[in-house]
Amino acid sequence: MMQALPSPPPPSLQHQLQPLPEKETTTAISLNQIIVSKQAGRHQQSSPREVLPYSETKLLAPKQPILQPRRTNPLIWFGAILCLIFSLLLIFFGIATLILYLVVKPKHPVFDVPNASLNGIYFDSPEFFNGDLTFLANFSNPNHKLDVRFEHVDIEVYFSNRLIGTQALQPFTQRPREIRLQAVRVISSLVYLPQNSAVELQKQVLSNKVNYNIRATFKLKAILGLFHYNYWLHGRCEMAISGPPTGVLVARSCNTNR
């Protein structure tokens, strides 16, 4: 008696019973290997990759030169230090000068002629004359904290822009806020004057008003403790004096500047 064959499984079950695909096998690569690809041919066709040891790839890398620091010349360091010291000193003295100027507020002395007398004018010839002029010079120091020393004092007398006499004074020192009066006598002896200037002087004597110009030049030293500085000062005075022999000061205009 024949036995019946079992019925085939349904299609859905056959689909589930299909064998699983085989797993692809992978080759493990050690960490000290690097894959290098080669390209050949004009069309750059890829070829099988070759695996090189990591130790051999080190030889392929270009070596970079090692730069060593260069030593600076000692003369350059010395020059740089000198420049630094000079710059610091320059800044220090600049600041100190500015502070002193703001604190002291220096003012230059003032020159003035408060009085004058014309004792005589006479001519030996039409172009040579003699004269005797005396005036009172006033020097004042308006500073509150600065001493002033007049190291050089030169006074000149002009008529019609022609020098007719000069006088130099001895050096002296003025304390702050001090006033100094000094009589100055200028004698003109056989002074040459051009004809037009001589004629003009004679006319002024007859009109009882002679115009003289005084030009003073001073070399000063301002002193504040251990600090001092020198500078030049110029004084100008225009005077109108009555005729000799008893000429007196009628008018004046004075200024002092650097």
PDB file of C-alpha atoms in Angstrom:
ATOM      1  CA  MET A   1       0.000   0.000   0.000  1.00  0.00           C
ATOM      2  CA  MET A   2       1.547   3.273  -1.098  1.00  0.00           C
ATOM      3  CA  GLN A   3       1.771   6.182   1.274  1.00  0.00           C
ATOM      4  CA  ALA A   4       0.807   9.615   0.113  1.00  0.00           C
ATOM      5  CA  LEU A   5       3.514  12.211  -0.345  1.00  0.00           C
ATOM      6  CA  PRO A   6       3.342  15.237   1.862  1.00  0.00           C
ATOM      7  CA  SER A   7       1.933  18.342   0.232  1.00  0.00           C
ATOM      8  CA  PRO A   8       4.366  21.109  -0.649  1.00  0.00           C
ATOM      9  CA  PRO A   9       4.517  24.093   1.671  1.00  0.00           C
ATOM     10  CA  PRO A  10       2.610  27.155   0.690  1.00  0.00           C
ATOM     11  CA  PRO A  11       4.403  29.855  -1.358  1.00  0.00           C
ATOM     12  CA  SER A  12       4.623  32.280   1.515  1.00  0.00           C
ATOM     13  CA  LEU A  13       6.404  29.713   3.607  1.00  0.00           C
ATOM     14  CA  GLN A  14       8.742  28.845   0.758  1.00  0.00           C
ATOM     15  CA  HIS A  15       9.774  32.495   0.508  1.00  0.00           C
ATOM     16  CA  GLN A  16      10.646  32.535   4.174  1.00  0.00           C
ATOM     17  CA  LEU A  17      12.638  29.293   3.906  1.00  0.00           C
ATOM     18  CA  GLN A  18      15.015  30.597   1.199  1.00  0.00           C
ATOM     19  CA  PRO A  19      18.679  30.195   2.248  1.00  0.00           C
ATOM     20  CA  LEU A  20      20.443  33.311   3.581  1.00  0.00           C
ATOM     21  CA  PRO A  21      23.144  34.917   1.376  1.00  0.00           C
ATOM     22  CA  GLU A  22      26.683  34.174   2.263  1.00  0.00           C
ATOM     23  CA  LYS A  23      28.545  36.911   4.161  1.00  0.00           C
ATOM     24  CA  GLU A  24      31.353  38.590   2.348  1.00  0.00           C
ATOM     25  CA  THR A  25      34.684  37.961   3.897  1.00  0.00           C
ATOM     26  CA  THR A  26      36.851  41.044   4.729  1.00  0.00           C
ATOM     27  CA  THR A  27      40.526  41.137   5.116  1.00  0.00           C
ATOM     28  CA  ALA A  28      41.835  42.928   8.217  1.00  0.00           C
ATOM     29  CA  ILE A  29      44.546  45.514   7.594  1.00  0.00           C
ATOM     30  CA  SER A  30      46.995  46.376  10.293  1.00  0.00           C
ATOM     31  CA  LEU A  31      47.395  49.996  11.429  1.00  0.00           C
ATOM     32  CA  ASN A  32      50.975  50.182  10.217  1.00  0.00           C
ATOM     33  CA  GLN A  33      49.957  49.786   6.596  1.00  0.00           C
ATOM     34  CA  ILE A  34      48.825  52.498   4.180  1.00  0.00           C
ATOM     35  CA  ILE A  35      46.996  51.848   0.902  1.00  0.00           C
ATOM     36  CA  VAL A  36      48.633  53.643  -1.998  1.00  0.00           C
ATOM     37  CA  SER A  37      46.840  53.797  -5.326  1.00  0.00           C
ATOM     38  CA  LYS A  38      48.732  53.847  -8.589  1.00  0.00           C
ATOM     39  CA  GLN A  39      47.573  55.602 -11.705  1.00  0.00           C
ATOM     40  CA  ALA A  40      48.894  54.717 -15.101  1.00  0.00           C
ATOM     41  CA  GLY A  41      48.120  55.506 -18.662  1.00  0.00           C
ATOM     42  CA  ARG A  42      46.824  58.571 -20.324  1.00  0.00           C
ATOM     43  CA  HIS A  43      43.220  57.821 -19.344  1.00  0.00           C
ATOM     44  CA  GLN A  44      44.239  57.411 -15.639  1.00  0.00           C
ATOM     45  CA  GLN A  45      42.853  53.906 -15.297  1.00  0.00           C
ATOM     46  CA  SER A  46      42.823  52.598 -11.754  1.00  0.00           C
ATOM     47  CA  SER A  47      44.937  49.577 -10.961  1.00  0.00           C
ATOM     48  CA  PRO A  48      44.817  47.280  -8.009  1.00  0.00           C
ATOM     49  CA  ARG A  49      45.820  49.028  -4.816  1.00  0.00           C
ATOM     50  CA  GLU A  50      49.040  48.117  -3.182  1.00  0.00           C
ATOM     51  CA  VAL A  51      49.554  48.135   0.553  1.00  0.00           C
ATOM     52  CA  LEU A  52      52.882  49.493   1.767  1.00  0.00           C
ATOM     53  CA  PRO A  53      54.208  49.271   5.275  1.00  0.00           C
ATOM     54  CA  TYR A  54      54.025  52.492   7.281  1.00  0.00           C
ATOM     55  CA  SER A  55      57.758  52.386   7.855  1.00  0.00           C
ATOM     56  CA  GLU A  56      58.369  52.674   4.091  1.00  0.00           C
ATOM     57  CA  THR A  57      56.007  55.648   3.695  1.00  0.00           C
ATOM     58  CA  LYS A  58      58.178  57.676   6.018  1.00  0.00           C
ATOM     59  CA  LEU A  59      60.947  57.569   3.476  1.00  0.00           C
ATOM     60  CA  LEU A  60      58.663  59.004   0.799  1.00  0.00           C
ATOM     61  CA  ALA A  61      57.802  62.197   2.776  1.00  0.00           C
ATOM     62  CA  PRO A  62      60.139  65.202   2.043  1.00  0.00           C
ATOM     63  CA  LYS A  63      62.301  66.328   4.884  1.00  0.00           C
ATOM     64  CA  GLN A  64      61.859  69.987   5.987  1.00  0.00           C
ATOM     65  CA  PRO A  65      64.992  71.902   6.968  1.00  0.00           C
ATOM     66  CA  ILE A  66      65.285  72.803  10.645  1.00  0.00           C
ATOM     67  CA  LEU A  67      65.809  76.578  11.077  1.00  0.00           C
ATOM     68  CA  GLN A  68      68.051  77.539  13.926  1.00  0.00           C
ATOM     69  CA  PRO A  69      67.631  81.038  15.520  1.00  0.00           C
ATOM     70  CA  ARG A  70      70.349  83.553  14.633  1.00  0.00           C
ATOM     71  CA  ARG A  71      72.107  85.405  17.450  1.00  0.00           C
ATOM     72  CA  THR A  72      71.742  89.205  17.476  1.00  0.00           C
ATOM     73  CA  ASN A  73      74.903  91.237  17.221  1.00  0.00           C
ATOM     74  CA  PRO A  74      75.816  92.730  20.674  1.00  0.00           C
ATOM     75  CA  LEU A  75      76.462  96.116  19.016  1.00  0.00           C
ATOM     76  CA  ILE A  76      72.832  96.244  17.920  1.00  0.00           C
ATOM     77  CA  TRP A  77      71.687  95.575  21.505  1.00  0.00           C
ATOM     78  CA  PHE A  78      74.031  98.280  22.793  1.00  0.00           C
ATOM     79  CA  GLY A  79      72.728 100.838  20.280  1.00  0.00           C
ATOM     80  CA  ALA A  80      69.116  99.982  21.092  1.00  0.00           C
ATOM     81  CA  ILE A  81      69.741 100.446  24.836  1.00  0.00           C
ATOM     82  CA  LEU A  82      71.411 103.826  24.220  1.00  0.00           C
ATOM     83  CA  CYS A  83      68.473 104.982  22.101  1.00  0.00           C
ATOM     84  CA  LEU A  84      66.049 103.896  24.807  1.00  0.00           C
ATOM     85  CA  ILE A  85      67.958 105.766  27.532  1.00  0.00           C
ATOM     86  CA  PHE A  86      68.189 108.903  25.381  1.00  0.00           C
ATOM     87  CA  SER A  87      64.461 108.795  24.623  1.00  0.00           C
ATOM     88  CA  LEU A  88      63.583 108.426  28.307  1.00  0.00           C
ATOM     89  CA  LEU A  89      65.833 111.346  29.273  1.00  0.00           C
ATOM     90  CA  LEU A  90      64.347 113.498  26.531  1.00  0.00           C
ATOM     91  CA  ILE A  91      60.819 112.743  27.693  1.00  0.00           C
ATOM     92  CA  PHE A  92      61.769 113.401  31.338  1.00  0.00           C
ATOM     93  CA  PHE A  93      63.365 116.800  30.676  1.00  0.00           C
ATOM     94  CA  GLY A  94      60.502 117.782  28.387  1.00  0.00           C
ATOM     95  CA  ILE A  95      57.928 117.047  31.076  1.00  0.00           C
ATOM     96  CA  ALA A  96      60.057 118.787  33.738  1.00  0.00           C
ATOM     97  CA  THR A  97      60.410 121.901  31.574  1.00  0.00           C
ATOM     98  CA  LEU A  98      56.676 122.009  30.930  1.00  0.00           C
ATOM     99  CA  ILE A  99      55.902 121.683  34.648  1.00  0.00           C
ATOM    100  CA  LEU A 100      58.370 124.450  35.540  1.00  0.00           C
ATOM    101  CA  TYR A 101      56.913 126.728  32.885  1.00  0.00           C
ATOM    102  CA  LEU A 102      53.354 126.162  34.113  1.00  0.00           C
ATOM    103  CA  VAL A 103      54.331 126.644  37.763  1.00  0.00           C
ATOM    104  CA  VAL A 104      56.698 129.600  37.402  1.00  0.00           C
ATOM    105  CA  LYS A 105      55.080 131.347  34.391  1.00  0.00           C
ATOM    106  CA  PRO A 106      58.233 133.316  33.496  1.00  0.00           C
ATOM    107  CA  LYS A 107      58.057 136.887  32.183  1.00  0.00           C
ATOM    108  CA  HIS A 108      60.850 138.846  30.573  1.00  0.00           C
ATOM    109  CA  PRO A 109      62.185 142.019  32.286  1.00  0.00           C
ATOM    110  CA  VAL A 110      61.012 145.442  31.185  1.00  0.00           C
ATOM    111  CA  PHE A 111      63.194 148.334  30.030  1.00  0.00           C
ATOM    112  CA  ASP A 112      61.952 151.923  30.286  1.00  0.00           C
ATOM    113  CA  VAL A 113      63.266 155.508  30.270  1.00  0.00           C
ATOM    114  CA  PRO A 114      61.241 157.573  32.759  1.00  0.00           C
ATOM    115  CA  ASN A 115      63.448 160.697  32.600  1.00  0.00           C
ATOM    116  CA  ALA A 116      66.028 162.307  30.327  1.00  0.00           C
ATOM    117  CA  SER A 117      67.840 165.606  29.868  1.00  0.00           C
ATOM    118  CA  LEU A 118      69.641 167.119  26.876  1.00  0.00           C
ATOM    119  CA  ASN A 119      72.583 169.160  28.154  1.00  0.00           C
ATOM    120  CA  GLY A 120      74.054 170.413  24.894  1.00  0.00           C
ATOM    121  CA  ILE A 121      74.266 170.150  21.111  1.00  0.00           C
ATOM    122  CA  TYR A 122      76.688 172.165  18.972  1.00  0.00           C
ATOM    123  CA  PHE A 123      78.395 171.766  15.614  1.00  0.00           C
ATOM    124  CA  ASP A 124      82.118 172.083  14.937  1.00  0.00           C
ATOM    125  CA  SER A 125      81.398 171.951  11.225  1.00  0.00           C
ATOM    126  CA  PRO A 126      78.289 171.515   9.080  1.00  0.00           C
ATOM    127  CA  GLU A 127      78.600 167.679   9.261  1.00  0.00           C
ATOM    128  CA  PHE A 128      80.222 167.003  12.666  1.00  0.00           C
ATOM    129  CA  PHE A 129      78.446 167.667  15.918  1.00  0.00           C
ATOM    130  CA  ASN A 130      78.916 167.143  19.664  1.00  0.00           C
ATOM    131  CA  GLY A 131      76.175 166.280  22.115  1.00  0.00           C
ATOM    132  CA  ASP A 132      75.563 165.459  25.765  1.00  0.00           C
ATOM    133  CA  LEU A 133      72.551 163.329  26.696  1.00  0.00           C
ATOM    134  CA  THR A 134      71.668 161.922  30.117  1.00  0.00           C
ATOM    135  CA  PHE A 135      68.719 159.619  30.791  1.00  0.00           C
ATOM    136  CA  LEU A 136      67.457 157.371  33.574  1.00  0.00           C
ATOM    137  CA  ALA A 137      67.212 153.689  32.652  1.00  0.00           C
ATOM    138  CA  ASN A 138      64.608 151.637  34.482  1.00  0.00           C
ATOM    139  CA  PHE A 139      65.053 147.841  34.674  1.00  0.00           C
ATOM    140  CA  SER A 140      62.259 145.883  36.331  1.00  0.00           C
ATOM    141  CA  ASN A 141      61.866 142.136  36.966  1.00  0.00           C
ATOM    142  CA  PRO A 142      58.143 141.254  37.017  1.00  0.00           C
ATOM    143  CA  ASN A 143      58.688 137.581  37.960  1.00  0.00           C
ATOM    144  CA  HIS A 144      57.581 136.314  41.361  1.00  0.00           C
ATOM    145  CA  LYS A 145      59.958 133.337  41.591  1.00  0.00           C
ATOM    146  CA  LEU A 146      62.759 133.973  39.090  1.00  0.00           C
ATOM    147  CA  ASP A 147      66.016 135.827  39.614  1.00  0.00           C
ATOM    148  CA  VAL A 148      67.313 137.593  36.510  1.00  0.00           C
ATOM    149  CA  ARG A 149      70.936 138.419  35.822  1.00  0.00           C
ATOM    150  CA  PHE A 150      71.856 140.990  33.164  1.00  0.00           C
ATOM    151  CA  GLU A 151      75.149 139.590  31.900  1.00  0.00           C
ATOM    152  CA  HIS A 152      75.520 141.984  28.977  1.00  0.00           C
ATOM    153  CA  VAL A 153      73.945 145.447  28.630  1.00  0.00           C
ATOM    154  CA  ASP A 154      74.625 147.579  25.564  1.00  0.00           C
ATOM    155  CA  ILE A 155      72.748 150.867  24.983  1.00  0.00           C
ATOM    156  CA  GLU A 156      72.869 152.825  21.724  1.00  0.00           C
ATOM    157  CA  VAL A 157      71.449 156.276  20.889  1.00  0.00           C
ATOM    158  CA  TYR A 158      70.264 157.099  17.366  1.00  0.00           C
ATOM    159  CA  PHE A 159      69.165 160.239  15.593  1.00  0.00           C
ATOM    160  CA  SER A 160      67.391 159.785  12.276  1.00  0.00           C
ATOM    161  CA  ASN A 161      68.618 156.148  12.183  1.00  0.00           C
ATOM    162  CA  ARG A 162      72.235 157.321  12.575  1.00  0.00           C
ATOM    163  CA  LEU A 163      74.264 156.061  15.554  1.00  0.00           C
ATOM    164  CA  ILE A 164      75.459 159.046  17.596  1.00  0.00           C
ATOM    165  CA  GLY A 165      76.526 157.394  20.856  1.00  0.00           C
ATOM    166  CA  THR A 166      76.801 154.141  22.802  1.00  0.00           C
ATOM    167  CA  GLN A 167      77.227 153.059  26.399  1.00  0.00           C
ATOM    168  CA  ALA A 168      77.797 149.689  28.110  1.00  0.00           C
ATOM    169  CA  LEU A 169      76.721 148.866  31.665  1.00  0.00           C
ATOM    170  CA  GLN A 170      78.231 146.507  34.193  1.00  0.00           C
ATOM    171  CA  PRO A 171      76.461 143.175  34.813  1.00  0.00           C
ATOM    172  CA  PHE A 172      73.966 143.068  37.675  1.00  0.00           C
ATOM    173  CA  THR A 173      71.340 140.744  39.176  1.00  0.00           C
ATOM    174  CA  GLN A 174      67.712 141.464  40.013  1.00  0.00           C
ATOM    175  CA  ARG A 175      65.669 139.651  42.602  1.00  0.00           C
ATOM    176  CA  PRO A 176      61.983 138.838  41.939  1.00  0.00           C
ATOM    177  CA  ARG A 177      59.810 141.971  41.709  1.00  0.00           C
ATOM    178  CA  GLU A 178      62.886 144.192  41.970  1.00  0.00           C
ATOM    179  CA  ILE A 179      63.265 147.553  40.182  1.00  0.00           C
ATOM    180  CA  ARG A 180      66.628 149.081  39.321  1.00  0.00           C
ATOM    181  CA  LEU A 181      67.196 152.687  38.249  1.00  0.00           C
ATOM    182  CA  GLN A 182      70.495 153.647  36.686  1.00  0.00           C
ATOM    183  CA  ALA A 183      71.629 156.934  35.187  1.00  0.00           C
ATOM    184  CA  VAL A 184      73.220 156.636  31.769  1.00  0.00           C
ATOM    185  CA  ARG A 185      75.229 159.422  30.151  1.00  0.00           C
ATOM    186  CA  VAL A 186      76.007 159.379  26.438  1.00  0.00           C
ATOM    187  CA  ILE A 187      78.504 161.902  25.055  1.00  0.00           C
ATOM    188  CA  SER A 188      78.812 162.382  21.311  1.00  0.00           C
ATOM    189  CA  SER A 189      82.135 163.780  20.154  1.00  0.00           C
ATOM    190  CA  LEU A 190      82.688 164.792  16.544  1.00  0.00           C
ATOM    191  CA  VAL A 191      80.037 162.454  15.254  1.00  0.00           C
ATOM    192  CA  TYR A 192      79.576 162.512  11.518  1.00  0.00           C
ATOM    193  CA  LEU A 193      76.100 163.169  10.192  1.00  0.00           C
ATOM    194  CA  PRO A 194      75.035 163.394   6.555  1.00  0.00           C
ATOM    195  CA  GLN A 195      74.073 166.868   5.442  1.00  0.00           C
ATOM    196  CA  ASN A 196      70.342 166.190   5.445  1.00  0.00           C
ATOM    197  CA  SER A 197      70.491 164.666   8.962  1.00  0.00           C
ATOM    198  CA  ALA A 198      72.593 167.574  10.256  1.00  0.00           C
ATOM    199  CA  VAL A 199      70.131 170.096   8.847  1.00  0.00           C
ATOM    200  CA  GLU A 200      67.211 168.178  10.390  1.00  0.00           C
ATOM    201  CA  LEU A 201      68.888 168.163  13.822  1.00  0.00           C
ATOM    202  CA  GLN A 202      69.453 171.922  13.690  1.00  0.00           C
ATOM    203  CA  LYS A 203      65.791 172.464  12.800  1.00  0.00           C
ATOM    204  CA  GLN A 204      64.628 170.318  15.732  1.00  0.00           C
ATOM    205  CA  VAL A 205      66.897 172.222  18.152  1.00  0.00           C
ATOM    206  CA  LEU A 206      65.412 175.506  16.948  1.00  0.00           C
ATOM    207  CA  SER A 207      61.865 174.102  17.298  1.00  0.00           C
ATOM    208  CA  ASN A 208      62.669 173.047  20.896  1.00  0.00           C
ATOM    209  CA  LYS A 209      61.894 169.329  20.259  1.00  0.00           C
ATOM    210  CA  VAL A 210      64.641 166.808  19.498  1.00  0.00           C
ATOM    211  CA  ASN A 211      63.724 163.200  18.707  1.00  0.00           C
ATOM    212  CA  TYR A 212      66.110 160.463  19.856  1.00  0.00           C
ATOM    213  CA  ASN A 213      65.842 156.685  19.631  1.00  0.00           C
ATOM    214  CA  ILE A 214      67.378 154.387  22.243  1.00  0.00           C
ATOM    215  CA  ARG A 215      68.098 150.766  21.379  1.00  0.00           C
ATOM    216  CA  ALA A 216      69.205 148.468  24.202  1.00  0.00           C
ATOM    217  CA  THR A 217      70.402 144.872  23.900  1.00  0.00           C
ATOM    218  CA  PHE A 218      70.587 142.557  26.917  1.00  0.00           C
ATOM    219  CA  LYS A 219      71.882 139.060  27.477  1.00  0.00           C
ATOM    220  CA  LEU A 220      69.931 137.611  30.392  1.00  0.00           C
ATOM    221  CA  LYS A 221      70.120 134.548  32.586  1.00  0.00           C
ATOM    222  CA  ALA A 222      66.927 133.443  34.333  1.00  0.00           C
ATOM    223  CA  ILE A 223      67.695 131.543  37.559  1.00  0.00           C
ATOM    224  CA  LEU A 224      65.397 129.206  39.502  1.00  0.00           C
ATOM    225  CA  GLY A 225      67.368 127.259  42.089  1.00  0.00           C
ATOM    226  CA  LEU A 226      69.710 124.931  40.200  1.00  0.00           C
ATOM    227  CA  PHE A 227      67.969 125.559  36.881  1.00  0.00           C
ATOM    228  CA  HIS A 228      68.840 128.452  34.599  1.00  0.00           C
ATOM    229  CA  TYR A 229      68.640 129.388  30.945  1.00  0.00           C
ATOM    230  CA  ASN A 230      70.053 132.235  28.835  1.00  0.00           C
ATOM    231  CA  TYR A 231      68.314 134.376  26.260  1.00  0.00           C
ATOM    232  CA  TRP A 232      68.570 137.758  24.530  1.00  0.00           C
ATOM    233  CA  LEU A 233      66.244 140.714  25.047  1.00  0.00           C
ATOM    234  CA  HIS A 234      65.833 143.980  23.114  1.00  0.00           C
ATOM    235  CA  GLY A 235      64.493 147.283  24.390  1.00  0.00           C
ATOM    236  CA  ARG A 236      63.360 150.204  22.217  1.00  0.00           C
ATOM    237  CA  CYS A 237      62.476 153.727  23.287  1.00  0.00           C
ATOM    238  CA  GLU A 238      61.476 156.754  21.207  1.00  0.00           C
ATOM    239  CA  MET A 239      61.959 160.039  23.069  1.00  0.00           C
ATOM    240  CA  ALA A 240      61.072 163.652  22.448  1.00  0.00           C
ATOM    241  CA  ILE A 241      63.262 166.083  24.421  1.00  0.00           C
ATOM    242  CA  SER A 242      63.135 169.868  24.573  1.00  0.00           C
ATOM    243  CA  GLY A 243      66.088 171.858  23.256  1.00  0.00           C
ATOM    244  CA  PRO A 244      69.378 172.263  25.151  1.00  0.00           C
ATOM    245  CA  PRO A 245      70.893 173.322  27.440  1.00  0.00           C
ATOM    246  CA  THR A 246      67.939 172.570  29.738  1.00  0.00           C
ATOM    247  CA  GLY A 247      66.206 169.965  27.627  1.00  0.00           C
ATOM    248  CA  VAL A 248      63.790 167.680  29.474  1.00  0.00           C
ATOM    249  CA  LEU A 249      61.805 164.643  28.468  1.00  0.00           C
ATOM    250  CA  VAL A 250      58.562 165.622  26.776  1.00  0.00           C
ATOM    251  CA  ALA A 251      57.229 162.285  25.518  1.00  0.00           C
ATOM    252  CA  ARG A 252      58.367 158.668  25.250  1.00  0.00           C
ATOM    253  CA  SER A 253      57.276 155.290  23.941  1.00  0.00           C
ATOM    254  CA  CYS A 254      59.124 152.153  25.088  1.00  0.00           C
ATOM    255  CA  ASN A 255      58.726 148.425  24.511  1.00  0.00           C
ATOM    256  CA  THR A 256      60.731 145.326  25.344  1.00  0.00           C
ATOM    257  CA  ASN A 257      60.640 142.097  23.373  1.00  0.00           C
ATOM    258  CA  ARG A 258      62.716 139.066  22.439  1.00  0.00           C
TER     259      ARG A 258
END
